Amino acid sequence: MAYDFKIRSAVNANGKTAYYAKITGLSTPEFFIAYKTKYEERFGLYNSSVTTNLVYKATDYVGKFGFWAYFIEATTKVESQGSFLCLNTYDRAFFTFGFMQFAAHVPNGDFVRFFRKLLTLPNAPDYFPRLRLIDGRIFYKNDSGATSQLENDTSTIKLMEYLNPTTNEVEQQELICSARFIHWASNDEKHREVQVEHSISLYKENMKKYSKRLNLNGYPAKVCFMVCDILHQGRGTFDRISYALDTDSHEKAFQNLCTIGNTHYATRINGVKAHIKKLEQAGIFNKKYKADTNEFV
């Protein structure tokens, strides 16, 4: 059954416009979607709320994913405080979702691959009845049954506009798509598992690529993690990272990496350092990377 979301807005005591949704025809409660915001010349939504039962914790997934569950954890903390519901629609990506902030503007990027996986879940038609996976690509199906492709190897603009038609204003389609993602992540453990599995897969794939380029075999987990976090956020280049690693001390390499982007991103860098230190003190993050198996041992 395709869900029909009824949207309402309200202005709260501090002047923010908040949006809420309810599924028509069901007795399920109304839920918060997001607040309206303006960023530069763009308007959109953001949801940075943290709900206890909807926050990523490595301990919940270590049984399935082993050390990799811990390896991504610091990034989830600084990206979204680990919130499975983290949303923004106000920047150049048009639509960003999840605790790792998957962004819709990159062809074959993290959001596109994440969304493809979501559309394989049995309840996907309940949330996105118009979307289909055809030959591994996302398509839109109209009333007549004709399909049109929303993303390919060079562009996601049609997918971006499906999720969020413009950034000139907050629009009904944008609200509906946001409500779908928020409700789905809130109420379906499988959706959250896809977020986790995709995030870990992303960092595992990246470690293979980064190790080949930077020769990371034998480096401590914290050095490898910092490389991944820098490139995930985009606060540094491979050349800058290579320069930071050019030392005979792994600890010095880590400290060098921590200086990349510190002028603008000190809060994030301090956040990941603090979380890594906590994991080290717990005896969890004291592993080294083994390139031939793409594992930490």
PDB file of C-alpha atoms in Angstrom:
ATOM      1  CA  MET A   1       0.000   0.000   0.000  1.00  0.00           C
ATOM      2  CA  ALA A   2       1.477   3.317  -1.041  1.00  0.00           C
ATOM      3  CA  TYR A   3       1.561   5.736   1.875  1.00  0.00           C
ATOM      4  CA  ASP A   4      -0.122   9.108   1.459  1.00  0.00           C
ATOM      5  CA  PHE A   5       1.459  11.769   3.653  1.00  0.00           C
ATOM      6  CA  LYS A   6      -0.478  14.795   4.836  1.00  0.00           C
ATOM      7  CA  ILE A   7       1.833  17.730   5.617  1.00  0.00           C
ATOM      8  CA  ARG A   8       1.284  20.610   8.006  1.00  0.00           C
ATOM      9  CA  SER A   9       3.505  23.468   9.138  1.00  0.00           C
ATOM     10  CA  ALA A  10       3.738  25.483  12.354  1.00  0.00           C
ATOM     11  CA  VAL A  11       5.865  28.357  13.564  1.00  0.00           C
ATOM     12  CA  ASN A  12       7.406  27.569  16.942  1.00  0.00           C
ATOM     13  CA  ALA A  13       8.304  29.918  19.801  1.00  0.00           C
ATOM     14  CA  ASN A  14      11.719  30.850  18.394  1.00  0.00           C
ATOM     15  CA  GLY A  15      10.277  31.734  15.001  1.00  0.00           C
ATOM     16  CA  LYS A  16      11.303  28.590  13.115  1.00  0.00           C
ATOM     17  CA  THR A  17       8.902  27.033  10.636  1.00  0.00           C
ATOM     18  CA  ALA A  18       8.560  23.351  11.408  1.00  0.00           C
ATOM     19  CA  TYR A  19       6.961  20.730   9.163  1.00  0.00           C
ATOM     20  CA  TYR A  20       5.109  17.628  10.307  1.00  0.00           C
ATOM     21  CA  ALA A  21       3.553  14.684   8.492  1.00  0.00           C
ATOM     22  CA  LYS A  22       0.933  12.040   9.107  1.00  0.00           C
ATOM     23  CA  ILE A  23      -0.036   9.031   7.020  1.00  0.00           C
ATOM     24  CA  THR A  24      -3.647   9.444   5.982  1.00  0.00           C
ATOM     25  CA  GLY A  25      -5.963   6.550   6.715  1.00  0.00           C
ATOM     26  CA  LEU A  26      -3.769   5.115   9.463  1.00  0.00           C
ATOM     27  CA  SER A  27      -3.834   5.667  13.214  1.00  0.00           C
ATOM     28  CA  THR A  28      -0.057   6.140  13.407  1.00  0.00           C
ATOM     29  CA  PRO A  29       1.028   9.377  15.096  1.00  0.00           C
ATOM     30  CA  GLU A  30       2.133  12.553  13.384  1.00  0.00           C
ATOM     31  CA  PHE A  31       5.916  12.962  13.137  1.00  0.00           C
ATOM     32  CA  PHE A  32       8.404  15.773  12.698  1.00  0.00           C
ATOM     33  CA  ILE A  33       9.983  16.153   9.253  1.00  0.00           C
ATOM     34  CA  ALA A  34      12.309  19.149   9.444  1.00  0.00           C
ATOM     35  CA  TYR A  35      12.744  22.872   9.928  1.00  0.00           C
ATOM     36  CA  LYS A  36      12.827  25.397   7.112  1.00  0.00           C
ATOM     37  CA  THR A  37      16.108  27.245   6.651  1.00  0.00           C
ATOM     38  CA  LYS A  38      17.961  29.566   4.294  1.00  0.00           C
ATOM     39  CA  TYR A  39      21.559  28.975   3.246  1.00  0.00           C
ATOM     40  CA  GLU A  40      23.152  31.676   1.122  1.00  0.00           C
ATOM     41  CA  GLU A  41      20.453  32.205  -1.538  1.00  0.00           C
ATOM     42  CA  ARG A  42      18.880  28.768  -1.149  1.00  0.00           C
ATOM     43  CA  PHE A  43      15.865  27.654   0.866  1.00  0.00           C
ATOM     44  CA  GLY A  44      15.426  24.128   2.149  1.00  0.00           C
ATOM     45  CA  LEU A  45      14.906  21.797   5.074  1.00  0.00           C
ATOM     46  CA  TYR A  46      17.096  20.436   7.812  1.00  0.00           C
ATOM     47  CA  ASN A  47      16.605  17.787  10.450  1.00  0.00           C
ATOM     48  CA  SER A  48      19.492  17.422  12.879  1.00  0.00           C
ATOM     49  CA  SER A  49      17.421  15.993  15.727  1.00  0.00           C
ATOM     50  CA  VAL A  50      18.836  13.100  17.713  1.00  0.00           C
ATOM     51  CA  THR A  51      16.489  10.406  18.981  1.00  0.00           C
ATOM     52  CA  THR A  52      17.959   7.854  21.382  1.00  0.00           C
ATOM     53  CA  ASN A  53      16.783   4.751  19.555  1.00  0.00           C
ATOM     54  CA  LEU A  54      17.647   6.147  16.119  1.00  0.00           C
ATOM     55  CA  VAL A  55      21.348   6.827  16.567  1.00  0.00           C
ATOM     56  CA  TYR A  56      24.172   4.759  15.113  1.00  0.00           C
ATOM     57  CA  LYS A  57      26.147   2.804  17.708  1.00  0.00           C
ATOM     58  CA  ALA A  58      28.978   0.542  16.631  1.00  0.00           C
ATOM     59  CA  THR A  59      28.154  -1.907  19.388  1.00  0.00           C
ATOM     60  CA  ASP A  60      24.806  -2.613  17.710  1.00  0.00           C
ATOM     61  CA  TYR A  61      26.522  -3.744  14.499  1.00  0.00           C
ATOM     62  CA  VAL A  62      29.910  -5.130  15.505  1.00  0.00           C
ATOM     63  CA  GLY A  63      28.499  -8.663  15.546  1.00  0.00           C
ATOM     64  CA  LYS A  64      27.786  -8.422  11.818  1.00  0.00           C
ATOM     65  CA  PHE A  65      30.527  -6.102  10.597  1.00  0.00           C
ATOM     66  CA  GLY A  66      33.329  -6.557  13.113  1.00  0.00           C
ATOM     67  CA  PHE A  67      35.920  -3.791  13.497  1.00  0.00           C
ATOM     68  CA  TRP A  68      34.511  -1.852  10.535  1.00  0.00           C
ATOM     69  CA  ALA A  69      31.505  -0.924  12.674  1.00  0.00           C
ATOM     70  CA  TYR A  70      33.896   1.035  14.905  1.00  0.00           C
ATOM     71  CA  PHE A  71      35.940   2.346  11.977  1.00  0.00           C
ATOM     72  CA  ILE A  72      33.072   4.498  10.640  1.00  0.00           C
ATOM     73  CA  GLU A  73      31.738   5.586  14.029  1.00  0.00           C
ATOM     74  CA  ALA A  74      33.731   8.790  14.512  1.00  0.00           C
ATOM     75  CA  THR A  75      32.630  10.080  11.109  1.00  0.00           C
ATOM     76  CA  THR A  76      28.989   9.398  11.952  1.00  0.00           C
ATOM     77  CA  LYS A  77      29.369  11.400  15.160  1.00  0.00           C
ATOM     78  CA  VAL A  78      30.737  14.518  13.493  1.00  0.00           C
ATOM     79  CA  GLU A  79      28.514  14.301  10.422  1.00  0.00           C
ATOM     80  CA  SER A  80      25.184  13.924  12.209  1.00  0.00           C
ATOM     81  CA  GLN A  81      25.709  12.904  15.844  1.00  0.00           C
ATOM     82  CA  GLY A  82      24.940   9.459  14.462  1.00  0.00           C
ATOM     83  CA  SER A  83      21.343  10.307  13.560  1.00  0.00           C
ATOM     84  CA  PHE A  84      19.727   7.929  11.081  1.00  0.00           C
ATOM     85  CA  LEU A  85      17.289  10.770  10.284  1.00  0.00           C
ATOM     86  CA  CYS A  86      19.765  13.539   9.423  1.00  0.00           C
ATOM     87  CA  LEU A  87      18.429  15.521   6.460  1.00  0.00           C
ATOM     88  CA  ASN A  88      19.218  18.645   4.493  1.00  0.00           C
ATOM     89  CA  THR A  89      17.817  19.963   1.225  1.00  0.00           C
ATOM     90  CA  TYR A  90      19.310  23.455   1.160  1.00  0.00           C
ATOM     91  CA  ASP A  91      22.732  23.088  -0.443  1.00  0.00           C
ATOM     92  CA  ARG A  92      23.999  22.332  -3.934  1.00  0.00           C
ATOM     93  CA  ALA A  93      23.332  18.602  -3.503  1.00  0.00           C
ATOM     94  CA  PHE A  94      19.562  19.364  -3.311  1.00  0.00           C
ATOM     95  CA  PHE A  95      19.000  16.317  -1.078  1.00  0.00           C
ATOM     96  CA  THR A  96      21.261  14.800   1.575  1.00  0.00           C
ATOM     97  CA  PHE A  97      20.235  12.064   3.980  1.00  0.00           C
ATOM     98  CA  GLY A  98      21.510   9.672   6.621  1.00  0.00           C
ATOM     99  CA  PHE A  99      24.074   9.579   9.405  1.00  0.00           C
ATOM    100  CA  MET A 100      26.905   9.766   6.851  1.00  0.00           C
ATOM    101  CA  GLN A 101      25.160  12.549   4.917  1.00  0.00           C
ATOM    102  CA  PHE A 102      24.851  10.847   1.538  1.00  0.00           C
ATOM    103  CA  ALA A 103      24.486  13.551  -1.129  1.00  0.00           C
ATOM    104  CA  ALA A 104      22.339  13.212  -4.261  1.00  0.00           C
ATOM    105  CA  HIS A 105      24.367  15.342  -6.681  1.00  0.00           C
ATOM    106  CA  VAL A 106      27.149  12.849  -7.478  1.00  0.00           C
ATOM    107  CA  PRO A 107      26.586  10.335 -10.326  1.00  0.00           C
ATOM    108  CA  ASN A 108      27.002   6.801  -8.977  1.00  0.00           C
ATOM    109  CA  GLY A 109      27.833   8.465  -5.660  1.00  0.00           C
ATOM    110  CA  ASP A 110      27.047   7.449  -2.105  1.00  0.00           C
ATOM    111  CA  PHE A 111      23.410   8.636  -2.102  1.00  0.00           C
ATOM    112  CA  VAL A 112      22.564   7.129  -5.495  1.00  0.00           C
ATOM    113  CA  ARG A 113      23.952   3.732  -4.546  1.00  0.00           C
ATOM    114  CA  PHE A 114      22.265   3.953  -1.135  1.00  0.00           C
ATOM    115  CA  PHE A 115      18.902   4.784  -2.718  1.00  0.00           C
ATOM    116  CA  ARG A 116      19.240   1.936  -5.220  1.00  0.00           C
ATOM    117  CA  LYS A 117      19.683  -0.455  -2.302  1.00  0.00           C
ATOM    118  CA  LEU A 118      16.660   0.995  -0.508  1.00  0.00           C
ATOM    119  CA  LEU A 119      14.535   0.437  -3.597  1.00  0.00           C
ATOM    120  CA  THR A 120      15.264  -3.303  -3.397  1.00  0.00           C
ATOM    121  CA  LEU A 121      13.549  -3.558   0.010  1.00  0.00           C
ATOM    122  CA  PRO A 122      10.097  -5.201  -0.003  1.00  0.00           C
ATOM    123  CA  ASN A 123       8.365  -2.071   1.336  1.00  0.00           C
ATOM    124  CA  ALA A 124       9.993   0.339  -1.125  1.00  0.00           C
ATOM    125  CA  PRO A 125       6.742   0.644  -3.163  1.00  0.00           C
ATOM    126  CA  ASP A 126       4.975   1.864   0.006  1.00  0.00           C
ATOM    127  CA  TYR A 127       7.290   4.866   0.146  1.00  0.00           C
ATOM    128  CA  PHE A 128       8.223   5.476  -3.490  1.00  0.00           C
ATOM    129  CA  PRO A 129       5.497   3.888  -5.623  1.00  0.00           C
ATOM    130  CA  ARG A 130       6.572   5.798  -8.732  1.00  0.00           C
ATOM    131  CA  LEU A 131      10.193   4.675  -8.684  1.00  0.00           C
ATOM    132  CA  ARG A 132      11.602   1.528 -10.234  1.00  0.00           C
ATOM    133  CA  LEU A 133      15.008  -0.093 -10.512  1.00  0.00           C
ATOM    134  CA  ILE A 134      15.630  -1.060 -14.124  1.00  0.00           C
ATOM    135  CA  ASP A 135      18.999  -2.590 -14.992  1.00  0.00           C
ATOM    136  CA  GLY A 136      20.356  -1.167 -11.761  1.00  0.00           C
ATOM    137  CA  ARG A 137      19.245   2.413 -12.501  1.00  0.00           C
ATOM    138  CA  ILE A 138      16.533   4.523 -10.878  1.00  0.00           C
ATOM    139  CA  PHE A 139      13.538   5.256 -13.108  1.00  0.00           C
ATOM    140  CA  TYR A 140      10.281   7.168 -12.665  1.00  0.00           C
ATOM    141  CA  LYS A 141       7.021   5.541 -13.857  1.00  0.00           C
ATOM    142  CA  ASN A 142       4.177   7.872 -14.823  1.00  0.00           C
ATOM    143  CA  ASP A 143       0.405   7.283 -14.913  1.00  0.00           C
ATOM    144  CA  SER A 144       0.520   5.813 -18.405  1.00  0.00           C
ATOM    145  CA  GLY A 145       3.189   3.312 -17.405  1.00  0.00           C
ATOM    146  CA  ALA A 146       6.007   5.011 -19.317  1.00  0.00           C
ATOM    147  CA  THR A 147       9.341   5.166 -17.529  1.00  0.00           C
ATOM    148  CA  SER A 148      12.070   7.802 -17.575  1.00  0.00           C
ATOM    149  CA  GLN A 149      15.584   7.411 -16.227  1.00  0.00           C
ATOM    150  CA  LEU A 150      16.515   9.705 -13.326  1.00  0.00           C
ATOM    151  CA  GLU A 151      20.254   9.061 -13.038  1.00  0.00           C
ATOM    152  CA  ASN A 152      23.139   7.807 -15.140  1.00  0.00           C
ATOM    153  CA  ASP A 153      26.937   7.797 -15.217  1.00  0.00           C
ATOM    154  CA  THR A 154      27.167  11.523 -15.864  1.00  0.00           C
ATOM    155  CA  SER A 155      24.198  13.169 -14.150  1.00  0.00           C
ATOM    156  CA  THR A 156      21.731  12.917 -11.276  1.00  0.00           C
ATOM    157  CA  ILE A 157      19.938  16.176 -12.015  1.00  0.00           C
ATOM    158  CA  LYS A 158      16.571  14.497 -12.726  1.00  0.00           C
ATOM    159  CA  LEU A 159      16.796  12.525  -9.484  1.00  0.00           C
ATOM    160  CA  MET A 160      17.735  15.675  -7.573  1.00  0.00           C
ATOM    161  CA  GLU A 161      14.763  17.522  -9.043  1.00  0.00           C
ATOM    162  CA  TYR A 162      12.443  14.603  -8.281  1.00  0.00           C
ATOM    163  CA  LEU A 163      13.475  14.747  -4.627  1.00  0.00           C
ATOM    164  CA  ASN A 164      13.648  18.546  -4.450  1.00  0.00           C
ATOM    165  CA  PRO A 165      12.412  20.470  -7.521  1.00  0.00           C
ATOM    166  CA  THR A 166      14.272  23.705  -6.709  1.00  0.00           C
ATOM    167  CA  THR A 167      16.095  25.441  -3.878  1.00  0.00           C
ATOM    168  CA  ASN A 168      14.102  28.638  -4.479  1.00  0.00           C
ATOM    169  CA  GLU A 169      11.546  27.654  -1.853  1.00  0.00           C
ATOM    170  CA  VAL A 170      10.392  24.682   0.211  1.00  0.00           C
ATOM    171  CA  GLU A 171       8.018  22.765  -2.052  1.00  0.00           C
ATOM    172  CA  GLN A 172       5.407  20.078  -1.533  1.00  0.00           C
ATOM    173  CA  GLN A 173       7.374  17.425  -3.432  1.00  0.00           C
ATOM    174  CA  GLU A 174      10.431  18.170  -1.326  1.00  0.00           C
ATOM    175  CA  LEU A 175       8.367  17.811   1.849  1.00  0.00           C
ATOM    176  CA  ILE A 176       6.756  14.564   0.702  1.00  0.00           C
ATOM    177  CA  CYS A 177      10.090  12.982  -0.247  1.00  0.00           C
ATOM    178  CA  SER A 178      11.625  14.127   3.038  1.00  0.00           C
ATOM    179  CA  ALA A 179       8.684  12.690   4.976  1.00  0.00           C
ATOM    180  CA  ARG A 180       9.118   9.385   3.165  1.00  0.00           C
ATOM    181  CA  PHE A 181      12.787   9.117   4.119  1.00  0.00           C
ATOM    182  CA  ILE A 182      12.237  10.220   7.725  1.00  0.00           C
ATOM    183  CA  HIS A 183       9.314   7.828   8.298  1.00  0.00           C
ATOM    184  CA  TRP A 184      11.052   4.927   6.560  1.00  0.00           C
ATOM    185  CA  ALA A 185      14.261   5.295   8.569  1.00  0.00           C
ATOM    186  CA  SER A 186      12.291   5.768  11.802  1.00  0.00           C
ATOM    187  CA  ASN A 187      10.110   2.709  11.396  1.00  0.00           C
ATOM    188  CA  ASP A 188      12.090   0.132   9.451  1.00  0.00           C
ATOM    189  CA  GLU A 189      15.171  -1.557  10.869  1.00  0.00           C
ATOM    190  CA  LYS A 190      16.048  -2.783   7.371  1.00  0.00           C
ATOM    191  CA  HIS A 191      16.321   0.800   6.164  1.00  0.00           C
ATOM    192  CA  ARG A 192      18.752   1.577   8.966  1.00  0.00           C
ATOM    193  CA  GLU A 193      20.732  -1.580   8.201  1.00  0.00           C
ATOM    194  CA  VAL A 194      21.098  -0.409   4.602  1.00  0.00           C
ATOM    195  CA  GLN A 195      22.524   2.893   5.886  1.00  0.00           C
ATOM    196  CA  VAL A 196      25.038   0.994   7.991  1.00  0.00           C
ATOM    197  CA  GLU A 197      25.952  -1.600   5.389  1.00  0.00           C
ATOM    198  CA  HIS A 198      26.370   1.037   2.704  1.00  0.00           C
ATOM    199  CA  SER A 199      28.504   3.271   4.937  1.00  0.00           C
ATOM    200  CA  ILE A 200      30.821   0.427   5.858  1.00  0.00           C
ATOM    201  CA  SER A 201      31.001  -0.734   2.247  1.00  0.00           C
ATOM    202  CA  LEU A 202      31.901   2.818   1.230  1.00  0.00           C
ATOM    203  CA  TYR A 203      34.802   3.041   3.686  1.00  0.00           C
ATOM    204  CA  LYS A 204      36.001  -0.472   2.812  1.00  0.00           C
ATOM    205  CA  GLU A 205      36.042   0.395  -0.888  1.00  0.00           C
ATOM    206  CA  ASN A 206      37.789   3.666  -0.128  1.00  0.00           C
ATOM    207  CA  MET A 207      40.475   1.979   1.949  1.00  0.00           C
ATOM    208  CA  LYS A 208      41.381  -0.234  -1.014  1.00  0.00           C
ATOM    209  CA  LYS A 209      41.730   2.786  -3.284  1.00  0.00           C
ATOM    210  CA  TYR A 210      43.495   4.969  -0.749  1.00  0.00           C
ATOM    211  CA  SER A 211      45.924   2.228   0.237  1.00  0.00           C
ATOM    212  CA  LYS A 212      46.993   1.707  -3.364  1.00  0.00           C
ATOM    213  CA  ARG A 213      47.553   5.412  -3.841  1.00  0.00           C
ATOM    214  CA  LEU A 214      49.126   6.184  -0.473  1.00  0.00           C
ATOM    215  CA  ASN A 215      50.691   2.822   0.479  1.00  0.00           C
ATOM    216  CA  LEU A 216      48.809   2.502   3.779  1.00  0.00           C
ATOM    217  CA  ASN A 217      49.749  -1.115   4.470  1.00  0.00           C
ATOM    218  CA  GLY A 218      50.812  -1.443   8.107  1.00  0.00           C
ATOM    219  CA  TYR A 219      49.498   1.952   9.182  1.00  0.00           C
ATOM    220  CA  PRO A 220      47.485   2.206  12.425  1.00  0.00           C
ATOM    221  CA  ALA A 221      43.709   2.334  12.198  1.00  0.00           C
ATOM    222  CA  LYS A 222      43.587   5.921  13.404  1.00  0.00           C
ATOM    223  CA  VAL A 223      45.820   7.112  10.568  1.00  0.00           C
ATOM    224  CA  CYS A 224      43.738   5.233   7.996  1.00  0.00           C
ATOM    225  CA  PHE A 225      40.533   6.540   9.512  1.00  0.00           C
ATOM    226  CA  MET A 226      41.735  10.135   9.378  1.00  0.00           C
ATOM    227  CA  VAL A 227      42.587   9.725   5.696  1.00  0.00           C
ATOM    228  CA  CYS A 228      39.067   8.423   5.063  1.00  0.00           C
ATOM    229  CA  ASP A 229      37.421  11.202   7.051  1.00  0.00           C
ATOM    230  CA  ILE A 230      39.429  13.942   5.329  1.00  0.00           C
ATOM    231  CA  LEU A 231      38.460  12.673   1.889  1.00  0.00           C
ATOM    232  CA  HIS A 232      34.858  11.934   2.887  1.00  0.00           C
ATOM    233  CA  GLN A 233      34.423  15.531   3.980  1.00  0.00           C
ATOM    234  CA  GLY A 234      36.663  16.915   1.239  1.00  0.00           C
ATOM    235  CA  ARG A 235      38.785  19.075   3.520  1.00  0.00           C
ATOM    236  CA  GLY A 236      42.081  17.973   1.976  1.00  0.00           C
ATOM    237  CA  THR A 237      43.695  16.591  -1.188  1.00  0.00           C
ATOM    238  CA  PHE A 238      45.712  13.450  -1.851  1.00  0.00           C
ATOM    239  CA  ASP A 239      48.827  15.569  -2.296  1.00  0.00           C
ATOM    240  CA  ARG A 240      48.318  17.218   1.097  1.00  0.00           C
ATOM    241  CA  ILE A 241      47.659  13.839   2.735  1.00  0.00           C
ATOM    242  CA  SER A 242      50.741  12.310   1.105  1.00  0.00           C
ATOM    243  CA  TYR A 243      52.841  15.150   2.467  1.00  0.00           C
ATOM    244  CA  ALA A 244      51.398  14.577   5.960  1.00  0.00           C
ATOM    245  CA  LEU A 245      52.276  10.879   5.791  1.00  0.00           C
ATOM    246  CA  ASP A 246      55.869  11.571   4.753  1.00  0.00           C
ATOM    247  CA  THR A 247      57.416  10.911   8.160  1.00  0.00           C
ATOM    248  CA  ASP A 248      59.064   7.962   9.898  1.00  0.00           C
ATOM    249  CA  SER A 249      56.561   8.113  12.784  1.00  0.00           C
ATOM    250  CA  HIS A 250      52.969   6.882  12.559  1.00  0.00           C
ATOM    251  CA  GLU A 251      52.035   9.105  15.484  1.00  0.00           C
ATOM    252  CA  LYS A 252      53.548  12.117  13.738  1.00  0.00           C
ATOM    253  CA  ALA A 253      51.662  11.160  10.562  1.00  0.00           C
ATOM    254  CA  PHE A 254      48.413  11.159  12.530  1.00  0.00           C
ATOM    255  CA  GLN A 255      49.148  14.536  14.071  1.00  0.00           C
ATOM    256  CA  ASN A 256      50.018  15.922  10.639  1.00  0.00           C
ATOM    257  CA  LEU A 257      46.720  14.674   9.238  1.00  0.00           C
ATOM    258  CA  CYS A 258      44.886  16.367  12.087  1.00  0.00           C
ATOM    259  CA  THR A 259      46.190  19.734  10.890  1.00  0.00           C
ATOM    260  CA  ILE A 260      44.580  19.399   7.456  1.00  0.00           C
ATOM    261  CA  GLY A 261      41.622  21.760   7.329  1.00  0.00           C
ATOM    262  CA  ASN A 262      41.999  22.826  10.954  1.00  0.00           C
ATOM    263  CA  THR A 263      41.547  26.499  10.114  1.00  0.00           C
ATOM    264  CA  HIS A 264      37.920  25.959   9.121  1.00  0.00           C
ATOM    265  CA  TYR A 265      37.065  22.550  10.588  1.00  0.00           C
ATOM    266  CA  ALA A 266      38.678  22.500  14.026  1.00  0.00           C
ATOM    267  CA  THR A 267      35.441  21.422  15.725  1.00  0.00           C
ATOM    268  CA  ARG A 268      35.077  18.398  13.457  1.00  0.00           C
ATOM    269  CA  ILE A 269      38.735  17.426  13.769  1.00  0.00           C
ATOM    270  CA  ASN A 270      38.648  17.712  17.559  1.00  0.00           C
ATOM    271  CA  GLY A 271      35.484  15.615  17.577  1.00  0.00           C
ATOM    272  CA  VAL A 272      36.999  12.738  15.642  1.00  0.00           C
ATOM    273  CA  LYS A 273      40.216  12.890  17.669  1.00  0.00           C
ATOM    274  CA  ALA A 274      38.257  12.658  20.913  1.00  0.00           C
ATOM    275  CA  HIS A 275      36.237   9.686  19.697  1.00  0.00           C
ATOM    276  CA  ILE A 276      39.310   7.864  18.398  1.00  0.00           C
ATOM    277  CA  LYS A 277      41.061   8.418  21.721  1.00  0.00           C
ATOM    278  CA  LYS A 278      38.085   6.908  23.535  1.00  0.00           C
ATOM    279  CA  LEU A 279      38.170   3.845  21.282  1.00  0.00           C
ATOM    280  CA  GLU A 280      41.941   3.514  21.761  1.00  0.00           C
ATOM    281  CA  GLN A 281      41.585   3.681  25.531  1.00  0.00           C
ATOM    282  CA  ALA A 282      38.966   0.930  25.327  1.00  0.00           C
ATOM    283  CA  GLY A 283      41.473  -1.241  23.448  1.00  0.00           C
ATOM    284  CA  ILE A 284      39.311  -1.234  20.314  1.00  0.00           C
ATOM    285  CA  PHE A 285      41.202   0.980  17.876  1.00  0.00           C
ATOM    286  CA  ASN A 286      44.674  -0.516  18.356  1.00  0.00           C
ATOM    287  CA  LYS A 287      44.825  -2.323  15.011  1.00  0.00           C
ATOM    288  CA  LYS A 288      46.841  -1.934  11.821  1.00  0.00           C
ATOM    289  CA  TYR A 289      45.755  -2.106   8.192  1.00  0.00           C
ATOM    290  CA  LYS A 290      46.612  -5.180   6.138  1.00  0.00           C
ATOM    291  CA  ALA A 291      46.347  -4.261   2.485  1.00  0.00           C
ATOM    292  CA  ASP A 292      46.259  -7.751   0.949  1.00  0.00           C
ATOM    293  CA  THR A 293      43.076  -8.628   2.858  1.00  0.00           C
ATOM    294  CA  ASN A 294      41.668  -5.096   3.237  1.00  0.00           C
ATOM    295  CA  GLU A 295      41.231  -5.697   6.955  1.00  0.00           C
ATOM    296  CA  PHE A 296      42.522  -4.354  10.256  1.00  0.00           C
ATOM    297  CA  VAL A 297      44.421  -6.844  12.391  1.00  0.00           C
TER     298      VAL A 297
END
